[in-house]
Short mmCIF file of N, CA and C in Angstrom, two decimals:
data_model
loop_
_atom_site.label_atom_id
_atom_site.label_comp_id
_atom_site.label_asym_id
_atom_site.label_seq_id
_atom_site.Cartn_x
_atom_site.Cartn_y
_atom_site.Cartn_z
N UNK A 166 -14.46 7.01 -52.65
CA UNK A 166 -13.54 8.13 -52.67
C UNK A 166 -13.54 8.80 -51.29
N UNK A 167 -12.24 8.86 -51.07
CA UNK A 167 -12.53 9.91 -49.46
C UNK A 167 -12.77 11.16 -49.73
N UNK A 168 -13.53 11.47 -48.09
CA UNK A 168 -14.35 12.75 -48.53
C UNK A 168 -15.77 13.05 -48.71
N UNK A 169 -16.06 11.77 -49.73
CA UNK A 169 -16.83 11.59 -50.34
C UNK A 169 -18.30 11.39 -49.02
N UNK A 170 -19.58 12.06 -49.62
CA UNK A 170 -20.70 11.92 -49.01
C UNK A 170 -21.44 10.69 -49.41
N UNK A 171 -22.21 10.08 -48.14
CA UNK A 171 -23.12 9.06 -48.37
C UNK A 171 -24.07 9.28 -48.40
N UNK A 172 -24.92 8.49 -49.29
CA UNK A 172 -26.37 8.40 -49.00
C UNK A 172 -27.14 8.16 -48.57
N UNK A 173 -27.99 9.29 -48.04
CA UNK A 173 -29.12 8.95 -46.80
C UNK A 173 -30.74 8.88 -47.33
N UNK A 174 -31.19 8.22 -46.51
CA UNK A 174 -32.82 8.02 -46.81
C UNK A 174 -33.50 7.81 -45.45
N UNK A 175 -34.34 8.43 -45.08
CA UNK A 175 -35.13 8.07 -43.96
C UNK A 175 -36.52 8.20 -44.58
N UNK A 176 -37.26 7.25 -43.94
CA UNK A 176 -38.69 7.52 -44.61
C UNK A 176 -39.55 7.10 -43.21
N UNK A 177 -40.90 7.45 -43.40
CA UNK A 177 -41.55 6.76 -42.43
C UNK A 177 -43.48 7.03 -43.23
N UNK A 178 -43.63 5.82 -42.73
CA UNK A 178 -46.02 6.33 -43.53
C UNK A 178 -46.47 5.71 -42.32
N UNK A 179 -47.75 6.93 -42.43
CA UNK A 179 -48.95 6.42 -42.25
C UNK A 179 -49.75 6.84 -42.47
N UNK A 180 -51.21 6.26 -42.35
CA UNK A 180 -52.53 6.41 -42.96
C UNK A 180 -53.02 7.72 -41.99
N UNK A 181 -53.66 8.61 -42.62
CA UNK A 181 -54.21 9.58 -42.02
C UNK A 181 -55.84 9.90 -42.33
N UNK A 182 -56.56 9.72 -41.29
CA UNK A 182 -58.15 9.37 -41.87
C UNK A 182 -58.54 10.60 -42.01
N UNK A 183 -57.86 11.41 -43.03
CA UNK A 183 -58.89 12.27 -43.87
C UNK A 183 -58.19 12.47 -45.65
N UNK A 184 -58.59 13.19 -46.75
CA UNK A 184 -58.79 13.12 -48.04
C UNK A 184 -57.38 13.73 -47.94
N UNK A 185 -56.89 13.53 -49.16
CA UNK A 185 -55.61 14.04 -49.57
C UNK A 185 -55.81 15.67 -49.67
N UNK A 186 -57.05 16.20 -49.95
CA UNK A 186 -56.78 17.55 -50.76
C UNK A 186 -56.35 18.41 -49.21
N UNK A 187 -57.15 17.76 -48.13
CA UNK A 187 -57.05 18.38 -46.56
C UNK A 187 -55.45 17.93 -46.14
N UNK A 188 -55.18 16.90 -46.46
CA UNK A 188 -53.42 16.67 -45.78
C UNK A 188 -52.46 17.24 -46.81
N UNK A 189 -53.07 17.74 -47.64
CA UNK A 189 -52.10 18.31 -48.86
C UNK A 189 -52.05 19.95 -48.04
N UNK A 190 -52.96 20.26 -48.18
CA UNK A 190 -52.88 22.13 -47.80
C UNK A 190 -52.42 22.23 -46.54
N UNK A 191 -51.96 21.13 -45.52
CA UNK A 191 -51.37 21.32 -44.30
C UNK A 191 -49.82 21.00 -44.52
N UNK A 192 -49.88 20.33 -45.83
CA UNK A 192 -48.14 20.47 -45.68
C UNK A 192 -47.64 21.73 -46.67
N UNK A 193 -48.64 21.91 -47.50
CA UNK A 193 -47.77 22.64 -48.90
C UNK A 193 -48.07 23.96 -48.22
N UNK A 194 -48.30 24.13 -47.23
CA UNK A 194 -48.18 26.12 -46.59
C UNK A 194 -47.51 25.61 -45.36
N UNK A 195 -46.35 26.76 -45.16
CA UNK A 195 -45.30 26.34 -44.25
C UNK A 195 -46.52 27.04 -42.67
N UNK A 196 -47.01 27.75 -42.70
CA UNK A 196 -48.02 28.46 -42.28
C UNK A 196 -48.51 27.44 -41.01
N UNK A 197 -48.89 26.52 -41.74
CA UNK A 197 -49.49 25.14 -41.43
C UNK A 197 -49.02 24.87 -40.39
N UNK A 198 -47.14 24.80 -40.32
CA UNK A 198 -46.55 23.38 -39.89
C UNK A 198 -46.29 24.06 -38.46
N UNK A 199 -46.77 25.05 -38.27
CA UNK A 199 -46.74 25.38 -36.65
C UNK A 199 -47.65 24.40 -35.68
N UNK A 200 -49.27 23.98 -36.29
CA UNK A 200 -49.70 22.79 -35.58
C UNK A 200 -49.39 21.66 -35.94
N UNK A 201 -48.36 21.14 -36.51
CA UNK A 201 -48.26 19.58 -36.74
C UNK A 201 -46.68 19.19 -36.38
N UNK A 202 -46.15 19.76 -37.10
CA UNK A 202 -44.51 19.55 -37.17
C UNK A 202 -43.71 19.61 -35.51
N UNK A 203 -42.79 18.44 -35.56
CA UNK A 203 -42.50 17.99 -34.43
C UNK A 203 -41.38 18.71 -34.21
N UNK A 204 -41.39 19.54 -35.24
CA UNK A 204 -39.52 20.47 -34.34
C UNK A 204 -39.92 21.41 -33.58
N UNK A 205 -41.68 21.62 -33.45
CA UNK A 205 -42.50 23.16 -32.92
C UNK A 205 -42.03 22.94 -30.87
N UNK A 206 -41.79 23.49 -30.71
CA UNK A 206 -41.38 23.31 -29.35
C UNK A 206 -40.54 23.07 -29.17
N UNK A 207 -39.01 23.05 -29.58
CA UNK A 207 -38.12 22.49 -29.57
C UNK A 207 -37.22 24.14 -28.85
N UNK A 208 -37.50 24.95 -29.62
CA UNK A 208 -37.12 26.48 -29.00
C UNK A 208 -38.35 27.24 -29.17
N UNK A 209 -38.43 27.59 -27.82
CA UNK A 209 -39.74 28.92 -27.70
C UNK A 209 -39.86 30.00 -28.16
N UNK A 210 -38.19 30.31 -28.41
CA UNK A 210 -38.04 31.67 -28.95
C UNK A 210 -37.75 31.74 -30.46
N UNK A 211 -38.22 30.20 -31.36
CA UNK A 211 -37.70 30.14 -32.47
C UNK A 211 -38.05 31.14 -33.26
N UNK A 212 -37.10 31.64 -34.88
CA UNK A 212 -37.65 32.77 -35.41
C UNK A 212 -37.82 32.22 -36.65
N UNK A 213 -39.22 32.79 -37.24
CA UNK A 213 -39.43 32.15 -38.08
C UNK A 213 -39.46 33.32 -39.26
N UNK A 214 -39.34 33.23 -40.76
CA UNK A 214 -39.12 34.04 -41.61
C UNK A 214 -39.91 33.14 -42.76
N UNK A 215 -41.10 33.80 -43.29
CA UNK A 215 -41.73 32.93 -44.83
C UNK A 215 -41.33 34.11 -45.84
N UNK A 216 -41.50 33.82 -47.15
CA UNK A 216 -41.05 34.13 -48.31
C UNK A 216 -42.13 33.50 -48.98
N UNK A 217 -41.86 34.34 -49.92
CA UNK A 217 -42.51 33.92 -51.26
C UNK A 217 -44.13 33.34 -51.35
N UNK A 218 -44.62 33.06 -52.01
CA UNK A 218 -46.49 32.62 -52.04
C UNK A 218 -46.84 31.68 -50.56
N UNK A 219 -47.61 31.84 -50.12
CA UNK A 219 -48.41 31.37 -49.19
C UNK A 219 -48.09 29.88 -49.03
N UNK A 220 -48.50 29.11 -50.36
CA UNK A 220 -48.49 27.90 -50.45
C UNK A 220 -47.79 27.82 -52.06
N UNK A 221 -47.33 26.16 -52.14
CA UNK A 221 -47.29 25.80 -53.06
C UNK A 221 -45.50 26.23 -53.52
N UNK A 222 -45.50 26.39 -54.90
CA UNK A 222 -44.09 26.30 -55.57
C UNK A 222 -43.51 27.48 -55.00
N UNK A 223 -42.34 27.74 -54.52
CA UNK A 223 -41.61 28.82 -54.48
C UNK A 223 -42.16 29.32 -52.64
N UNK A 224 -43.06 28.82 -52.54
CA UNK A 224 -43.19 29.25 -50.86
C UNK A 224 -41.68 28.39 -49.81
N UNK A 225 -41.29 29.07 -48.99
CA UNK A 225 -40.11 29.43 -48.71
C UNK A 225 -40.17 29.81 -46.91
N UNK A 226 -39.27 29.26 -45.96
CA UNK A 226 -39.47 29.06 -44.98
C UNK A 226 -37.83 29.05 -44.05
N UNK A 227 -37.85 30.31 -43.23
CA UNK A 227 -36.59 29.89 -42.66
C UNK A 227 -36.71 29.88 -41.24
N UNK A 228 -35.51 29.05 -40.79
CA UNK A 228 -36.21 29.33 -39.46
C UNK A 228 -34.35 29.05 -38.40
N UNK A 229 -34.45 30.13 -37.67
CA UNK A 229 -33.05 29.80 -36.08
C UNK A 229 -33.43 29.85 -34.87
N UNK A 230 -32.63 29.38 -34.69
CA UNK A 230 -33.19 29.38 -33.01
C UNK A 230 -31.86 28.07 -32.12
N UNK A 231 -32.21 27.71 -31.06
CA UNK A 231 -31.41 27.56 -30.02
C UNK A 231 -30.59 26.29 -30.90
N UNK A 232 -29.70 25.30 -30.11
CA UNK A 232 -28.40 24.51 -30.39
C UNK A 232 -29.64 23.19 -30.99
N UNK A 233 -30.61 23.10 -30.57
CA UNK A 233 -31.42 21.81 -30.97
C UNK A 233 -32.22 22.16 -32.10
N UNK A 234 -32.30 23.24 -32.15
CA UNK A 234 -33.04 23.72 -33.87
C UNK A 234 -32.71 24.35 -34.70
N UNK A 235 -31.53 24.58 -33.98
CA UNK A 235 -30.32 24.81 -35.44
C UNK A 235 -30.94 25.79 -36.22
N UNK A 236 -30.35 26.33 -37.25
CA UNK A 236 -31.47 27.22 -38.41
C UNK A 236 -31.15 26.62 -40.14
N UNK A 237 -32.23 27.20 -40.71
CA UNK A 237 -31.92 26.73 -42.08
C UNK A 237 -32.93 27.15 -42.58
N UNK A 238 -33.27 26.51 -44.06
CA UNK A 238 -34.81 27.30 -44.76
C UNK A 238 -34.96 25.55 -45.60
N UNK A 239 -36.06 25.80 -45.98
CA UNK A 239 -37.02 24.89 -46.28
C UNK A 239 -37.97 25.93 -47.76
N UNK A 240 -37.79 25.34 -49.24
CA UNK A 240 -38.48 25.90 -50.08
C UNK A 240 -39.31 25.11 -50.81
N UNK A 241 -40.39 25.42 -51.03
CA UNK A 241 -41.45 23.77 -51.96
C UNK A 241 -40.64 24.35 -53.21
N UNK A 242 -40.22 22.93 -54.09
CA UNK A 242 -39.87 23.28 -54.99
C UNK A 242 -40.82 22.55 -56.36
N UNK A 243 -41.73 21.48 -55.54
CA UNK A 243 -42.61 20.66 -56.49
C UNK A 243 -44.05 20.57 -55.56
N UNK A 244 -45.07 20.98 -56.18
CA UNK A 244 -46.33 20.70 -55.87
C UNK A 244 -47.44 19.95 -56.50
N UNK A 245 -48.04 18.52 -56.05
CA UNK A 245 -49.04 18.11 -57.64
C UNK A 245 -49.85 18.17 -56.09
N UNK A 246 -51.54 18.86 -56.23
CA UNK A 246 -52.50 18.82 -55.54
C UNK A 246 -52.34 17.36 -55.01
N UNK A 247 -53.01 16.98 -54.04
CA UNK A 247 -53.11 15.53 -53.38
C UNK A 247 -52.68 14.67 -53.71
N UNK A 248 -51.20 15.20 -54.00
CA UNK A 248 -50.19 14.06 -54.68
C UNK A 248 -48.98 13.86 -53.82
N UNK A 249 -48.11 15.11 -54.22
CA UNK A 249 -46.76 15.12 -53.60
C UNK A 249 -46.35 16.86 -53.33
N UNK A 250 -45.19 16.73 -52.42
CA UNK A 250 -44.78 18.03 -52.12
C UNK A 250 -43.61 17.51 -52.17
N UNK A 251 -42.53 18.44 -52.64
CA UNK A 251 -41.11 17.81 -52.98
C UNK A 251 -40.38 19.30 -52.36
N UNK A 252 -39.19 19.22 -51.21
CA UNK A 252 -38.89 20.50 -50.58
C UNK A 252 -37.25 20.52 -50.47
N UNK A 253 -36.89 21.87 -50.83
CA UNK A 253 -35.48 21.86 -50.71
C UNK A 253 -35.20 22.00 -49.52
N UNK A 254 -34.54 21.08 -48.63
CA UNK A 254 -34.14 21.64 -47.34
C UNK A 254 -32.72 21.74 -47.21
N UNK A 255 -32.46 22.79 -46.58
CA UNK A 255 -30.98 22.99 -46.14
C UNK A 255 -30.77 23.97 -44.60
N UNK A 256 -29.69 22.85 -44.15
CA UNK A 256 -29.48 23.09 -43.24
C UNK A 256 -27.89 23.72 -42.69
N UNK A 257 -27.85 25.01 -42.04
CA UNK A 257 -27.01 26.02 -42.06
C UNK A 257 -26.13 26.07 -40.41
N UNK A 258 -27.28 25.07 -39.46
CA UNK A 258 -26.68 25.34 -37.86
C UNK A 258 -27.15 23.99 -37.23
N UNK A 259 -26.77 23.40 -36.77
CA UNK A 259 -25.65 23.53 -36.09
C UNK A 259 -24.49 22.68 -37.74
N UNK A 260 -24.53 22.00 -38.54
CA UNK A 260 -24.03 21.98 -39.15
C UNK A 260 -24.56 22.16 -40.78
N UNK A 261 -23.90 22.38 -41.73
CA UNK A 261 -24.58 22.31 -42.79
C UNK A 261 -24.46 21.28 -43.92
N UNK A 262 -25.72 20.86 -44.48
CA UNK A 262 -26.15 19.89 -45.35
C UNK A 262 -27.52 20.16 -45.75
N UNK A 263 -27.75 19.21 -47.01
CA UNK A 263 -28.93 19.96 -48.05
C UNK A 263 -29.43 18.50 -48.52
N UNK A 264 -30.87 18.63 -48.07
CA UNK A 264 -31.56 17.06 -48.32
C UNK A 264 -32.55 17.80 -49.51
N UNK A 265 -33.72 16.87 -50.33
CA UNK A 265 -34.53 16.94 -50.70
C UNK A 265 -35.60 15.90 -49.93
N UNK A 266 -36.60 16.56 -49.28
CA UNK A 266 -37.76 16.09 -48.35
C UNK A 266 -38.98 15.83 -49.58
N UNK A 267 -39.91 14.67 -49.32
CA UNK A 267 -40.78 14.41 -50.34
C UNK A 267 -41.74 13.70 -49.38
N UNK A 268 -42.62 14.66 -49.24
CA UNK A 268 -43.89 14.24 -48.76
C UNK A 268 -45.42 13.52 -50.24
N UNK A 269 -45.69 12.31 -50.17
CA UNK A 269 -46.08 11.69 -50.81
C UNK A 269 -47.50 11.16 -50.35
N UNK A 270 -48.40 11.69 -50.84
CA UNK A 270 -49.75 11.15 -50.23
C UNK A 270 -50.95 10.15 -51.61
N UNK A 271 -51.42 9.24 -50.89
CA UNK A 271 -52.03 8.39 -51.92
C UNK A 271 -53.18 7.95 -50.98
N UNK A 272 -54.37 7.83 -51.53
CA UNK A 272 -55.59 7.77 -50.93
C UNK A 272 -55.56 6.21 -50.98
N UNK A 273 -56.28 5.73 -49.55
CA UNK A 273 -56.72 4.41 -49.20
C UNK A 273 -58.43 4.89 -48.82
N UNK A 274 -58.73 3.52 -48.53
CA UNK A 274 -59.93 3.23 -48.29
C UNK A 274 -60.31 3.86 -47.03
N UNK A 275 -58.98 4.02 -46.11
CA UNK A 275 -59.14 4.93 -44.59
C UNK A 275 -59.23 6.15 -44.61
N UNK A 276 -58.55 6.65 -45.38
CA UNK A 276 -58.18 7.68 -45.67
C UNK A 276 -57.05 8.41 -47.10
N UNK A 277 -55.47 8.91 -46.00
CA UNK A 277 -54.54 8.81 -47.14
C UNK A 277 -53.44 8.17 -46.45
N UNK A 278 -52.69 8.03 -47.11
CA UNK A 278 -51.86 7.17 -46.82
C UNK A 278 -49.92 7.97 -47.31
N UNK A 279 -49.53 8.55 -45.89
CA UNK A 279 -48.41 10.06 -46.33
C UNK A 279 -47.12 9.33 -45.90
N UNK A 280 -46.31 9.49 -47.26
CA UNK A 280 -44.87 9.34 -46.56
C UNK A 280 -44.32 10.36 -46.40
N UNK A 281 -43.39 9.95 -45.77
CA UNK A 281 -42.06 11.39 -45.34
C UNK A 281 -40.94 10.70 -45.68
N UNK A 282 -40.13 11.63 -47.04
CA UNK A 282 -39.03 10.87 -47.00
C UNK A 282 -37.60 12.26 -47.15
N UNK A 283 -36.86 11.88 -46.59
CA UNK A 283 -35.49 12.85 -46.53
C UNK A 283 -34.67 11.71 -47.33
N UNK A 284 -33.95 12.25 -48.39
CA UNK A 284 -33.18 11.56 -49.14
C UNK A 284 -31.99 12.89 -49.46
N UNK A 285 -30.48 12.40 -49.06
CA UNK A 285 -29.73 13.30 -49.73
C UNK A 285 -28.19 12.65 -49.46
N UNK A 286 -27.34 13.46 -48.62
CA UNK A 286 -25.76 13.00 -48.66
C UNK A 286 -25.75 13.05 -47.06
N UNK A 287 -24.71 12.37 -46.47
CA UNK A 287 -24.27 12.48 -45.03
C UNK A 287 -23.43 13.53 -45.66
N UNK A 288 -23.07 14.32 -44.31
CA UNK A 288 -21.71 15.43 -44.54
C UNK A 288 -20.70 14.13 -43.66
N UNK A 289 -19.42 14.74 -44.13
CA UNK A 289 -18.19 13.98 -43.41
C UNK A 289 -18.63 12.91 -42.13
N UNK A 290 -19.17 14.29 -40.75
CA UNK A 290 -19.09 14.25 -39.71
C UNK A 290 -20.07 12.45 -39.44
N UNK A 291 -20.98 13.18 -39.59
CA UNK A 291 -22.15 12.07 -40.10
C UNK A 291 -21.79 10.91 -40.21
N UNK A 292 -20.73 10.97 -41.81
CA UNK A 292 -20.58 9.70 -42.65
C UNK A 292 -19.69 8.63 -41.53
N UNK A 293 -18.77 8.99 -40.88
CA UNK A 293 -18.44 8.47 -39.56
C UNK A 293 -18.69 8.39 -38.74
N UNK A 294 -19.35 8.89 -38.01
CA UNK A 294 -19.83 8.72 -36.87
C UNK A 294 -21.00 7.10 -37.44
N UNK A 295 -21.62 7.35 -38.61
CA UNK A 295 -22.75 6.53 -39.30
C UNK A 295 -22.03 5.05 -39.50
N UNK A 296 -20.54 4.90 -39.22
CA UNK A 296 -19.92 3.66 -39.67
C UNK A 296 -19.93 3.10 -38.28
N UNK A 297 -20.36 3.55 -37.18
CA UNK A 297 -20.12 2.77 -35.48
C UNK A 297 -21.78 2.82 -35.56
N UNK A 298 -22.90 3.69 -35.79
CA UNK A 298 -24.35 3.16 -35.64
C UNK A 298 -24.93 4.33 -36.59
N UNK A 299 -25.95 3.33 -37.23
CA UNK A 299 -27.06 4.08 -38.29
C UNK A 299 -27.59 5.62 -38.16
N UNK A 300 -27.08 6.69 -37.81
CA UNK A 300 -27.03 7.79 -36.95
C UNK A 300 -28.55 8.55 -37.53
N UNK A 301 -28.60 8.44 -39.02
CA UNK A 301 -29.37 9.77 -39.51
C UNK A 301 -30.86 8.53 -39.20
N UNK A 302 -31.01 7.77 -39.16
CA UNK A 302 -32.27 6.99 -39.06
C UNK A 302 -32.43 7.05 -37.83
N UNK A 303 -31.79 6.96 -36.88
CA UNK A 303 -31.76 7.36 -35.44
C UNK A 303 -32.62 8.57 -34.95
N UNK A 304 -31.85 9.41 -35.30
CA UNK A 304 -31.78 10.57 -35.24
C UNK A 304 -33.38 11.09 -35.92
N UNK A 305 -33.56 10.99 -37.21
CA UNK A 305 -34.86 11.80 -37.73
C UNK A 305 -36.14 11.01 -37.61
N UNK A 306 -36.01 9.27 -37.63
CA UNK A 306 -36.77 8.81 -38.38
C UNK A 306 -38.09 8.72 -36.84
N UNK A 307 -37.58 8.94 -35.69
CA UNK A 307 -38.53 9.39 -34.84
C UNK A 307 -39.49 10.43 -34.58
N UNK A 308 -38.15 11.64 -35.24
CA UNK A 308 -38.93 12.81 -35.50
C UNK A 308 -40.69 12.97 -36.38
N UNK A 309 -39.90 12.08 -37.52
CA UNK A 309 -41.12 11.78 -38.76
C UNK A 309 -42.35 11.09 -38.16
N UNK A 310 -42.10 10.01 -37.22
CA UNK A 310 -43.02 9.17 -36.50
C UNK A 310 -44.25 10.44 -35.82
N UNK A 311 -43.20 11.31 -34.83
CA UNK A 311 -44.21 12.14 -34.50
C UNK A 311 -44.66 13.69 -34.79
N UNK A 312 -44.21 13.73 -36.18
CA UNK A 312 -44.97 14.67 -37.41
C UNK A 312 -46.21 13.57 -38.07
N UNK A 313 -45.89 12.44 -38.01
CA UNK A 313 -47.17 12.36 -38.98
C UNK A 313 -48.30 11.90 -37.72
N UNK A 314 -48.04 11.72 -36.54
CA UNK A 314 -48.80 11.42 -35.86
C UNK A 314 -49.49 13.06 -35.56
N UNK A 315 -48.58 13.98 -34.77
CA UNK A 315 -49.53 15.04 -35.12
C UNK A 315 -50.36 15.67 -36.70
N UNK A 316 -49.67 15.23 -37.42
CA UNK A 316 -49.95 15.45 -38.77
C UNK A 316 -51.96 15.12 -39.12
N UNK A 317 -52.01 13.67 -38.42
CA UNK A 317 -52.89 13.05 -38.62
C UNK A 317 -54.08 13.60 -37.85
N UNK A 318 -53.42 13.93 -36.49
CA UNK A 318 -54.60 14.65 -35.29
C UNK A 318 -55.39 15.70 -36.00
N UNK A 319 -54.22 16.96 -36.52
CA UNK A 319 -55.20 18.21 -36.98
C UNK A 319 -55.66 17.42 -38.31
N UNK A 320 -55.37 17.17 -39.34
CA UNK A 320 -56.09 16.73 -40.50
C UNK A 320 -57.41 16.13 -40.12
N UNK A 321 -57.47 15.12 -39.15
CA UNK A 321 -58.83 14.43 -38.92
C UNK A 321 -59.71 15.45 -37.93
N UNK A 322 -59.18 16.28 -37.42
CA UNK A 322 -60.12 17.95 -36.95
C UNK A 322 -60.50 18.45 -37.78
N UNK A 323 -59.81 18.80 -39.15
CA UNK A 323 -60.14 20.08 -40.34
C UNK A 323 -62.04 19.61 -40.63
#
């Protein structure tokens, strides 16, 4: 149908050598994601706004700032301890669209073992531009590469 949004998925894992309950409390408090998360530096002057509980269900996260970090909010909407974090994200600047993010952790013998996955719709712009090259895998799935790589640094410090 024209018009119509596509479906996106970006994912990316890796093993992080420490216990789930330690890579769990660095993602499920937005608090956290100032040392790990790869959008941190992106604007110096970014503004950040939390809501709601510290951690866990209903904790709530907005954030604007310059043309590369755009603004939007980020809310946990699912928490299982050293399991999964499931997050509403939506995004308000530079354009708007609304993924569900699912961070997924499962213990190995190394450690844990965390995906990152963004699953939701292309908007229009996207959905074309996405028919000349794979744009949203482009685009995030590097980002994810180096969130879980910092991800992994502070966790194996805690």
């Amino acid at each position: 149908m024209a018009g119509e949004a596509a479906p996106v998925l970006v994912e990316r894992s890796a093993v992080v050598r420490a216990d789930a309950a330690t890579v769990h409390a660095l993602i499920d408090n937005f608090h956290e994601w100032v040392k790990w998360s790869p959008y941190e530096g992106i604007d110096p002057d970014l503004m950040r706004t939390y809501a709601g509980p510290d951690a866990g269900v209903g904790a709530s996260y907005a954030w604007s700032g310059n043309r590369r970090a755009g603004a939007g909010t980020m809310t946990i909407i699912e928490s299982v301890p050293a399991r999964r974090i499931v997050l509403d994200l939506a995004f308000t600047k530079p354009f708007e669209n609304r993924n569900v993010t699912t961070f997924l952790l499962e213990p190995t013998a190394d450690g844990t073992r965390v995906t990152w996955r963004m699953s939701g719709k292309q908007n229009v712009v996207f959905r074309l531009i996405g028919k000349v090259f794979p744009i949203m895998d482009k685009l995030v799935a590097p980002d994810f590469e180096k969130g879980l790589r910092q991800l992994a640094v502070v966790a194996e410090q805690a």
